[in-house]
Tab-separated table of C-alpha atoms in Angstrom:
chain	number	residue	atom	x	y	z
O	21	MET	CA	-4.454	-43.999	15.365
O	22	ASP	CA	-7.717	-42.197	14.843
O	23	TRP	CA	-7.987	-43.298	10.938
O	24	THR	CA	-11.052	-41.358	10.329
O	25	ARG	CA	-9.553	-37.911	11.749
O	26	GLY	CA	-6.381	-38.195	10.013
O	27	PHE	CA	-8.172	-38.976	6.903
O	28	LEU	CA	-10.257	-35.551	7.088
O	29	LEU	CA	-7.166	-33.763	7.969
O	30	ALA	CA	-5.590	-34.835	4.970
O	31	VAL	CA	-8.580	-34.225	2.954
O	32	VAL	CA	-8.873	-30.564	4.527
O	33	LEU	CA	-4.849	-29.744	3.629
O	34	VAL	CA	-5.311	-30.874	0.246
O	35	LEU	CA	-8.702	-28.628	-0.271
O	36	LEU	CA	-6.832	-25.992	1.509
O	37	VAL	CA	-3.928	-26.326	-0.958
O	38	ALA	CA	-6.509	-26.489	-3.972
O	39	SER	CA	-7.932	-22.813	-2.426
O	40	VAL	CA	-4.725	-21.362	-2.200
O	41	PHE	CA	-4.005	-21.991	-6.119
O	42	LEU	CA	-7.412	-20.807	-6.723
O	43	VAL	CA	-6.847	-17.489	-5.107
O	44	LEU	CA	-3.232	-17.007	-6.256
O	45	PRO	CA	-4.036	-15.298	-9.560
O	46	PHE	CA	-6.332	-12.505	-7.616
O	47	LEU	CA	-4.678	-12.422	-4.977
O	48	ASN	CA	-4.091	-8.955	-4.547
O	49	TYR	CA	-7.609	-7.732	-5.160
O	50	PHE	CA	-8.899	-10.632	-2.937
O	51	LEU	CA	-6.704	-9.043	-0.214
O	52	LEU	CA	-7.768	-5.487	-1.203
O	53	SER	CA	-11.019	-6.827	-0.702
O	54	VAL	CA	-10.012	-8.006	3.003
O	55	PHE	CA	-8.319	-4.099	3.772
O	56	LEU	CA	-11.518	-2.450	2.437
O	57	GLY	CA	-13.868	-4.608	4.447
O	58	PHE	CA	-11.882	-3.947	7.792
O	59	VAL	CA	-11.550	-0.052	6.969
O	60	LEU	CA	-15.245	-0.092	6.175
O	61	MET	CA	-16.968	-2.497	9.052
O	62	PRO	CA	-17.843	0.381	11.696
O	63	LEU	CA	-19.958	1.883	9.002
O	64	GLN	CA	-21.377	-1.385	8.060
O	65	THR	CA	-22.285	-1.454	11.338
O	66	ARG	CA	-23.556	1.773	11.985
O	67	LEU	CA	-25.900	1.404	8.793
O	68	GLU	CA	-27.431	-2.075	9.832
O	69	THR	CA	-28.960	-0.202	13.303
O	70	VAL	CA	-31.210	1.436	10.506
O	71	THR	CA	-31.446	-0.633	7.524
O	72	LYS	CA	-30.715	-5.119	7.124
O	73	PRO	CA	-27.132	-6.052	6.786
O	74	SER	CA	-27.687	-6.624	2.913
O	75	VAL	CA	-28.942	-3.025	2.117
O	76	ALA	CA	-25.817	-1.793	3.976
O	77	ALA	CA	-23.526	-3.595	2.515
O	78	GLY	CA	-24.503	-2.569	-1.223
O	79	THR	CA	-24.632	0.827	-0.394
O	80	ILE	CA	-21.539	0.799	0.787
O	81	VAL	CA	-20.243	-1.139	-2.279
O	82	LEU	CA	-21.780	1.599	-4.321
O	83	LEU	CA	-20.399	4.614	-2.067
O	84	THR	CA	-17.053	2.771	-2.231
O	85	SER	CA	-16.930	2.226	-6.397
O	86	VAL	CA	-17.889	6.037	-6.579
O	87	VAL	CA	-15.842	7.924	-4.095
O	88	ILE	CA	-12.871	5.606	-3.610
O	89	ILE	CA	-12.456	3.138	-6.664
O	90	LEU	CA	-13.421	5.247	-9.707
O	91	PRO	CA	-11.378	8.459	-8.052
O	92	LEU	CA	-8.448	6.419	-7.672
O	93	LEU	CA	-8.395	5.048	-11.404
O	94	TYR	CA	-8.452	8.493	-12.469
O	95	VAL	CA	-5.869	9.652	-10.723
O	96	LEU	CA	-3.316	6.503	-11.767
O	97	ARG	CA	-5.175	7.439	-15.613
O	98	ILE	CA	-3.430	10.588	-15.023
O	99	VAL	CA	0.266	9.680	-13.344
O	100	LEU	CA	0.211	7.215	-16.490
O	101	VAL	CA	-0.389	9.871	-18.845
O	102	GLU	CA	2.392	12.170	-16.986
O	103	GLY	CA	4.835	9.061	-17.111
O	104	THR	CA	4.447	8.078	-20.707
O	105	THR	CA	4.547	11.974	-21.297
O	106	LEU	CA	8.174	12.222	-19.699
O	107	LEU	CA	9.055	8.794	-21.096
O	108	GLU	CA	8.076	10.331	-24.670
O	109	ARG	CA	9.937	13.343	-23.740
O	110	ILE	CA	13.203	11.588	-22.904
O	111	GLN	CA	12.843	9.769	-26.090
O	112	ALA	CA	12.182	12.553	-28.595
O	113	GLY	CA	15.642	14.598	-26.888
O	114	GLU	CA	12.770	17.265	-25.300
O	115	LEU	CA	13.879	17.161	-21.692
O	116	ASP	CA	16.145	20.161	-21.437
O	117	ILE	CA	18.615	19.573	-18.874
O	118	ALA	CA	21.640	20.980	-20.859
O	119	GLY	CA	21.932	23.415	-17.333
O	120	VAL	CA	22.592	20.371	-15.201
O	121	GLU	CA	25.260	18.556	-17.524
O	122	ARG	CA	26.723	21.904	-17.340
O	123	SER	CA	26.868	22.749	-14.091
O	124	ILE	CA	28.088	18.855	-13.330
O	125	GLN	CA	31.105	19.686	-15.808
O	126	ARG	CA	31.991	22.784	-13.727
O	127	LEU	CA	31.803	21.098	-10.464
O	128	THR	CA	33.607	17.787	-11.523
O	129	GLY	CA	35.600	19.091	-14.511
O	130	GLU	CA	34.393	15.988	-16.941
O	131	PRO	CA	31.953	16.115	-19.768
O	132	VAL	CA	28.504	14.133	-18.777
O	133	ASP	CA	25.557	13.338	-21.413
O	134	ILE	CA	22.696	12.740	-18.920
O	135	ALA	CA	20.449	13.543	-21.886
O	136	GLY	CA	22.115	10.602	-24.515
O	137	GLY	CA	22.042	8.208	-21.091
O	138	LEU	CA	18.202	9.132	-20.324
O	139	ARG	CA	17.389	8.512	-24.188
O	140	SER	CA	19.553	5.100	-24.711
O	141	ALA	CA	17.457	3.971	-21.232
O	142	ALA	CA	14.358	4.814	-22.561
O	143	SER	CA	14.624	3.242	-25.784
O	144	ASP	CA	15.606	0.452	-24.033
O	145	VAL	CA	12.449	0.497	-21.518
O	146	GLY	CA	9.945	1.353	-24.453
O	147	PRO	CA	10.077	-1.014	-26.833
O	148	GLY	CA	9.383	-3.765	-23.952
O	149	ALA	CA	6.968	-1.823	-22.168
O	150	PHE	CA	4.528	-0.727	-25.339
O	151	ASP	CA	5.176	-3.702	-28.148
O	152	SER	CA	2.807	-6.091	-27.075
O	153	ILE	CA	-0.880	-4.996	-26.987
O	154	LEU	CA	-2.486	-8.022	-26.162
O	155	GLY	CA	-0.290	-8.505	-23.397
O	156	LEU	CA	-1.476	-4.469	-22.600
O	157	LEU	CA	-5.284	-5.783	-23.148
O	158	GLY	CA	-4.915	-8.935	-21.074
O	159	THR	CA	-3.821	-6.858	-18.110
O	160	VAL	CA	-6.337	-4.264	-18.735
O	161	THR	CA	-9.119	-7.520	-18.843
O	162	HIS	CA	-7.167	-8.760	-15.639
O	163	THR	CA	-7.520	-5.267	-13.720
O	164	VAL	CA	-11.411	-5.506	-14.425
O	165	ILE	CA	-12.424	-8.606	-13.311
O	166	GLY	CA	-10.402	-8.230	-10.336
O	167	VAL	CA	-11.822	-5.177	-9.683
O	168	GLY	CA	-15.376	-6.423	-10.263
O	169	LEU	CA	-14.128	-9.813	-7.923
O	170	ALA	CA	-13.107	-7.537	-5.079
O	171	LEU	CA	-16.570	-5.321	-5.004
O	172	PHE	CA	-18.749	-8.318	-5.141
O	173	LEU	CA	-16.459	-9.861	-2.036
O	174	LEU	CA	-16.165	-6.647	-0.115
O	175	TYR	CA	-20.178	-7.328	-0.343
O	176	TYR	CA	-20.162	-10.468	1.713
O	177	PHE	CA	-17.426	-9.483	3.850
O	178	LEU	CA	-19.455	-6.985	5.021
O	179	ARG	CA	-23.151	-8.540	5.131
O	180	ASP	CA	-22.081	-11.716	6.533
O	181	ALA	CA	-18.884	-10.939	8.843
O	182	ASP	CA	-20.885	-11.808	11.973
O	183	THR	CA	-21.468	-14.855	10.639
O	184	PHE	CA	-17.772	-15.685	9.950
O	185	GLU	CA	-16.604	-14.736	13.092
O	186	ARG	CA	-18.804	-16.671	15.063
O	187	TRP	CA	-17.997	-19.681	12.329
O	188	LEU	CA	-14.195	-18.657	12.992
O	189	ARG	CA	-14.338	-18.443	16.925
O	190	ALA	CA	-16.496	-21.919	17.244
O	191	ARG	CA	-13.431	-23.899	15.263
O	192	LEU	CA	-10.244	-22.240	16.800
O	193	PRO	CA	-9.195	-24.332	18.726
O	194	LEU	CA	-8.232	-21.605	21.907
O	195	PRO	CA	-10.303	-20.063	25.261
O	196	GLU	CA	-12.706	-17.511	24.395
O	197	HIS	CA	-10.156	-14.952	26.492
O	198	VAL	CA	-7.351	-16.010	24.330
O	199	GLN	CA	-9.034	-15.543	20.920
O	200	ASP	CA	-10.534	-11.870	22.303
O	201	GLU	CA	-6.711	-11.182	23.069
O	202	LEU	CA	-5.372	-12.222	20.029
O	203	HIS	CA	-8.424	-10.012	17.959
O	204	SER	CA	-7.104	-7.085	20.044
O	205	GLU	CA	-3.925	-7.216	19.111
O	206	PHE	CA	-4.718	-7.858	15.423
O	207	ARG	CA	-7.016	-4.903	15.582
O	208	ASN	CA	-4.275	-2.496	16.700
O	209	ILE	CA	-1.980	-3.712	14.337
O	210	LEU	CA	-4.134	-3.445	11.833
O	211	TRP	CA	-5.295	0.158	12.713
O	212	ALA	CA	-1.376	1.241	13.085
O	213	VAL	CA	0.124	0.399	9.793
O	214	LEU	CA	-3.061	1.675	8.100
O	215	LEU	CA	-3.344	5.633	9.655
O	216	GLY	CA	0.824	5.089	11.090
O	217	HIS	CA	1.754	3.801	7.597
O	218	VAL	CA	-0.450	4.078	4.697
O	219	PHE	CA	-2.160	7.682	6.224
O	220	VAL	CA	0.961	9.195	7.153
O	221	ALA	CA	2.257	8.330	3.692
O	222	ALA	CA	-0.334	10.330	1.849
O	223	VAL	CA	-0.330	13.186	3.978
O	224	GLN	CA	3.566	13.536	3.822
O	225	GLY	CA	3.745	12.707	-0.168
O	226	GLY	CA	1.047	15.115	-0.479
O	227	ILE	CA	2.993	17.752	1.442
O	228	ALA	CA	6.246	16.901	-0.717
O	229	GLY	CA	4.150	17.454	-3.735
O	230	ILE	CA	3.338	21.114	-2.966
O	231	GLY	CA	6.937	21.857	-2.723
O	232	LEU	CA	7.463	20.555	-6.675
O	233	VAL	CA	4.714	22.214	-7.605
O	234	VAL	CA	5.312	25.433	-6.009
O	235	THR	CA	9.095	25.367	-7.122
O	236	GLY	CA	7.995	24.704	-10.763
O	237	ILE	CA	9.680	21.038	-11.125
O	238	PRO	CA	8.303	19.347	-14.354
O	239	ASN	CA	5.587	16.661	-13.933
O	240	ALA	CA	4.838	17.485	-10.491
O	241	PHE	CA	1.759	14.990	-9.948
O	242	PHE	CA	3.555	12.334	-11.598
O	243	TRP	CA	6.465	12.837	-9.034
O	244	THR	CA	3.999	13.797	-5.924
O	245	ALA	CA	2.508	10.242	-6.884
O	246	VAL	CA	5.869	8.547	-6.336
O	247	MET	CA	6.478	9.970	-3.643
O	248	ILE	CA	3.399	8.938	-1.566
O	249	VAL	CA	4.573	5.402	-2.488
O	250	LEU	CA	7.963	6.020	-1.244
O	251	SER	CA	6.082	8.003	1.725
O	252	LEU	CA	5.734	3.937	2.607
O	253	LEU	CA	8.652	3.203	3.715
O	254	PRO	CA	10.174	5.080	6.949
O	255	ILE	CA	13.422	7.202	7.162
O	256	VAL	CA	13.703	7.724	3.469
O	257	GLY	CA	10.592	8.154	1.954
O	258	SER	CA	9.388	11.402	-0.072
O	259	PHE	CA	13.596	12.286	0.302
O	260	LEU	CA	14.578	10.296	-2.549
O	261	VAL	CA	12.335	12.799	-4.445
O	262	TRP	CA	12.601	15.892	-3.381
O	263	GLY	CA	16.555	15.829	-2.332
O	264	PRO	CA	17.232	15.267	-6.519
O	265	ALA	CA	14.580	17.859	-7.000
O	266	SER	CA	16.946	20.441	-4.744
O	267	VAL	CA	19.573	19.723	-6.421
O	268	TYR	CA	18.436	19.705	-9.926
O	269	LEU	CA	17.202	23.209	-9.244
O	270	PHE	CA	20.581	23.952	-7.782
O	271	LEU	CA	21.804	22.589	-11.296
O	272	VAL	CA	19.745	24.669	-13.307
O	273	ASN	CA	21.174	27.974	-11.804
O	274	ASP	CA	17.713	28.480	-9.362
O	275	PRO	CA	19.684	28.498	-6.180
O	276	ILE	CA	16.675	30.120	-4.116
O	277	ALA	CA	14.565	27.859	-5.104
O	278	ALA	CA	16.840	24.173	-4.516
O	279	LEU	CA	17.369	25.866	-0.672
O	280	GLY	CA	13.771	26.654	-0.634
O	281	LEU	CA	12.444	23.063	-1.456
O	282	PHE	CA	15.434	21.845	0.801
O	283	VAL	CA	14.400	23.984	3.261
O	284	TYR	CA	10.406	22.649	3.167
O	285	GLY	CA	11.174	19.523	3.022
O	286	THR	CA	13.878	19.222	5.692
O	287	ILE	CA	11.332	20.951	8.292
O	288	VAL	CA	7.651	20.949	6.765
O	289	VAL	CA	7.913	17.087	5.573
O	290	GLY	CA	10.131	16.012	7.772
O	291	ILE	CA	7.935	16.719	10.462
O	292	SER	CA	5.314	14.623	9.287
O	293	ASP	CA	7.379	11.346	9.535
O	294	ASP	CA	9.529	12.229	12.339
O	295	TYR	CA	6.272	13.540	14.612
O	296	LEU	CA	3.114	12.391	13.086
O	297	ARG	CA	3.871	8.511	12.161
O	298	PRO	CA	5.073	7.714	15.974
O	299	ILE	CA	2.397	9.373	17.540
O	300	VAL	CA	-0.605	7.490	15.414
O	301	VAL	CA	1.504	4.935	15.535
O	302	ASP	CA	2.178	4.490	19.528
O	303	HIS	CA	-1.440	4.708	20.012
O	304	TYR	CA	-2.238	1.739	18.512
O	305	ALA	CA	0.402	-0.947	18.435
O	306	GLN	CA	4.746	-0.620	19.208
O	307	LEU	CA	5.633	-1.280	15.852
O	308	ASN	CA	9.175	-0.547	15.231
O	309	PRO	CA	10.266	0.994	11.830
O	310	SER	CA	12.264	-2.262	10.772
O	311	ILE	CA	9.529	-4.002	11.139
O	312	ILE	CA	7.768	-1.491	8.582
O	313	ILE	CA	10.989	-1.670	6.240
O	314	ILE	CA	10.957	-4.954	5.978
O	315	GLY	CA	7.322	-5.930	5.987
O	316	VAL	CA	6.912	-3.418	3.006
O	317	LEU	CA	9.838	-4.387	0.700
O	318	GLY	CA	9.288	-8.160	1.637
O	319	GLY	CA	5.207	-8.130	1.022
O	320	ILE	CA	5.677	-6.884	-2.331
O	321	TYR	CA	8.247	-9.093	-3.311
O	322	VAL	CA	6.149	-11.811	-2.160
O	323	ILE	CA	2.195	-10.628	-2.135
O	324	GLY	CA	2.788	-7.877	-5.026
O	325	PHE	CA	1.040	-4.028	-4.494
O	326	MET	CA	-1.207	-5.183	-1.742
O	327	GLY	CA	1.931	-6.722	0.111
O	328	ILE	CA	2.972	-2.484	0.630
O	329	PHE	CA	0.015	-2.844	3.932
O	330	PHE	CA	-0.236	-6.553	4.529
O	331	GLY	CA	3.576	-7.296	4.930
O	332	PRO	CA	3.959	-5.029	7.733
O	333	ILE	CA	0.923	-6.500	9.308
O	334	VAL	CA	2.279	-10.638	8.965
O	335	ILE	CA	5.162	-9.209	10.753
O	336	GLY	CA	3.680	-7.483	13.363
O	337	SER	CA	0.745	-10.219	14.104
O	338	LEU	CA	3.846	-12.380	14.561
O	339	LYS	CA	4.862	-10.226	17.354
O	340	ALA	CA	1.378	-10.025	18.652
O	341	ALA	CA	0.858	-14.075	18.832
O	342	LEU	CA	4.530	-14.288	20.459
O	343	ASP	CA	3.181	-11.901	22.794
O	344	VAL	CA	-0.191	-13.423	23.396
O	345	PHE	CA	1.544	-16.834	23.550
O	346	HIS	CA	4.125	-15.315	26.564
O	347	SER	CA	1.472	-13.733	28.801
O	348	GLU	CA	-0.765	-16.864	28.742
O	349	HIS	CA	1.721	-19.503	29.527
O	350	GLY	CA	4.339	-17.693	30.992
O	351	MET	CA	7.457	-18.592	28.683
O	352	SER	CA	8.649	-17.975	25.172
O	353	LEU	CA	8.579	-20.850	22.067
C-alpha cells in the first residue's frame, strides 16, 4: 500500500469533515449564494465581454442587493406584520367567525367553539414565539451576517467561476466527455427545478392570491405568500389555502363568492399546475412529481429553507448520474 497516498487521503477527509462543520451554521446562506450564482452566471458572462470579471461581479452583486434582496426583505416584513396582526386578532377575540360556527352547527347539529380554540392555540404559541428578546436579536443578527456572507460569496462565485470549473475538471477522475455529459444533465436538472418548480409556484400562488383579494378574504397578502410556498408542492399546492377559503366564504353566507373562488381556483389556478409545470419541466428534464415532493419535504427537514430548492436538485442529480453511468458502461449499478 502507498502510505503517502493513504496519509494524504486521510488528511483530505479530516479537513473535508472539518470544513463541513464550519459551513453548517450558515449552510442555507451558502446554498443561497450558489443558487443565485447559477441563475446570474449568464449575466456575468455577458458583462465580461465589456468589462473585467471583478467589475461585472461587483455590479451584479449590487444589483442583486437592490433588485432582489431588499424587495424580498420588504415583502417578508409585510408578511410577518400581517401574520402577527392575525395572531393578535385571534388572541384578542376580534376575529369574527361567529357565522362560521353557526353554519357548522346547522350542518352538523353540534355546537362548536372555533374562536375559543384559536385563542387557546394562539395563547400557547404566542409566549413561546415572542417571549425571548435575546433570541429574536440573535436570529436577526444571524440573518444579517448570513445575507452579507451570501452576497460576499456570490461575488467570488461569479468572478472566479471559470477558474473553479477548470480546477474541478482537472481533479475529477473522469474523462472529459463524461464530465461534459454530467455537467449538461445537472444543468438541465437545475433549470427544471428553477423554472418548473420555483417560477411556476410563484405564478400559481400569485394567481390564487388575486382570487383571495377579489373575494375579500382577510389578510390576503399573508395567505398569498403561504400559497406561493405551498405551490412548491405539486398537485396539492395552493389548494390547501384557496380550498378552505372557499368553504369559509360559504359558511359566512357568501355562496356566490365561494362558488366563484372555487371555480377560479379549479380552472385558472389549476391550469398553471396541470399544464405550465409539466411543459417547463419536460423542456429541461424528465422529473416525476414524486421526486419534487420527496425532495422538497426531505430538503426542508435536512437543510432548512433552501432545501425547498436543493432537495429536488439532489434527487434529480442522482437520477442524472445513474443515467450517465448506464450510458457510459452499459450496465446498472
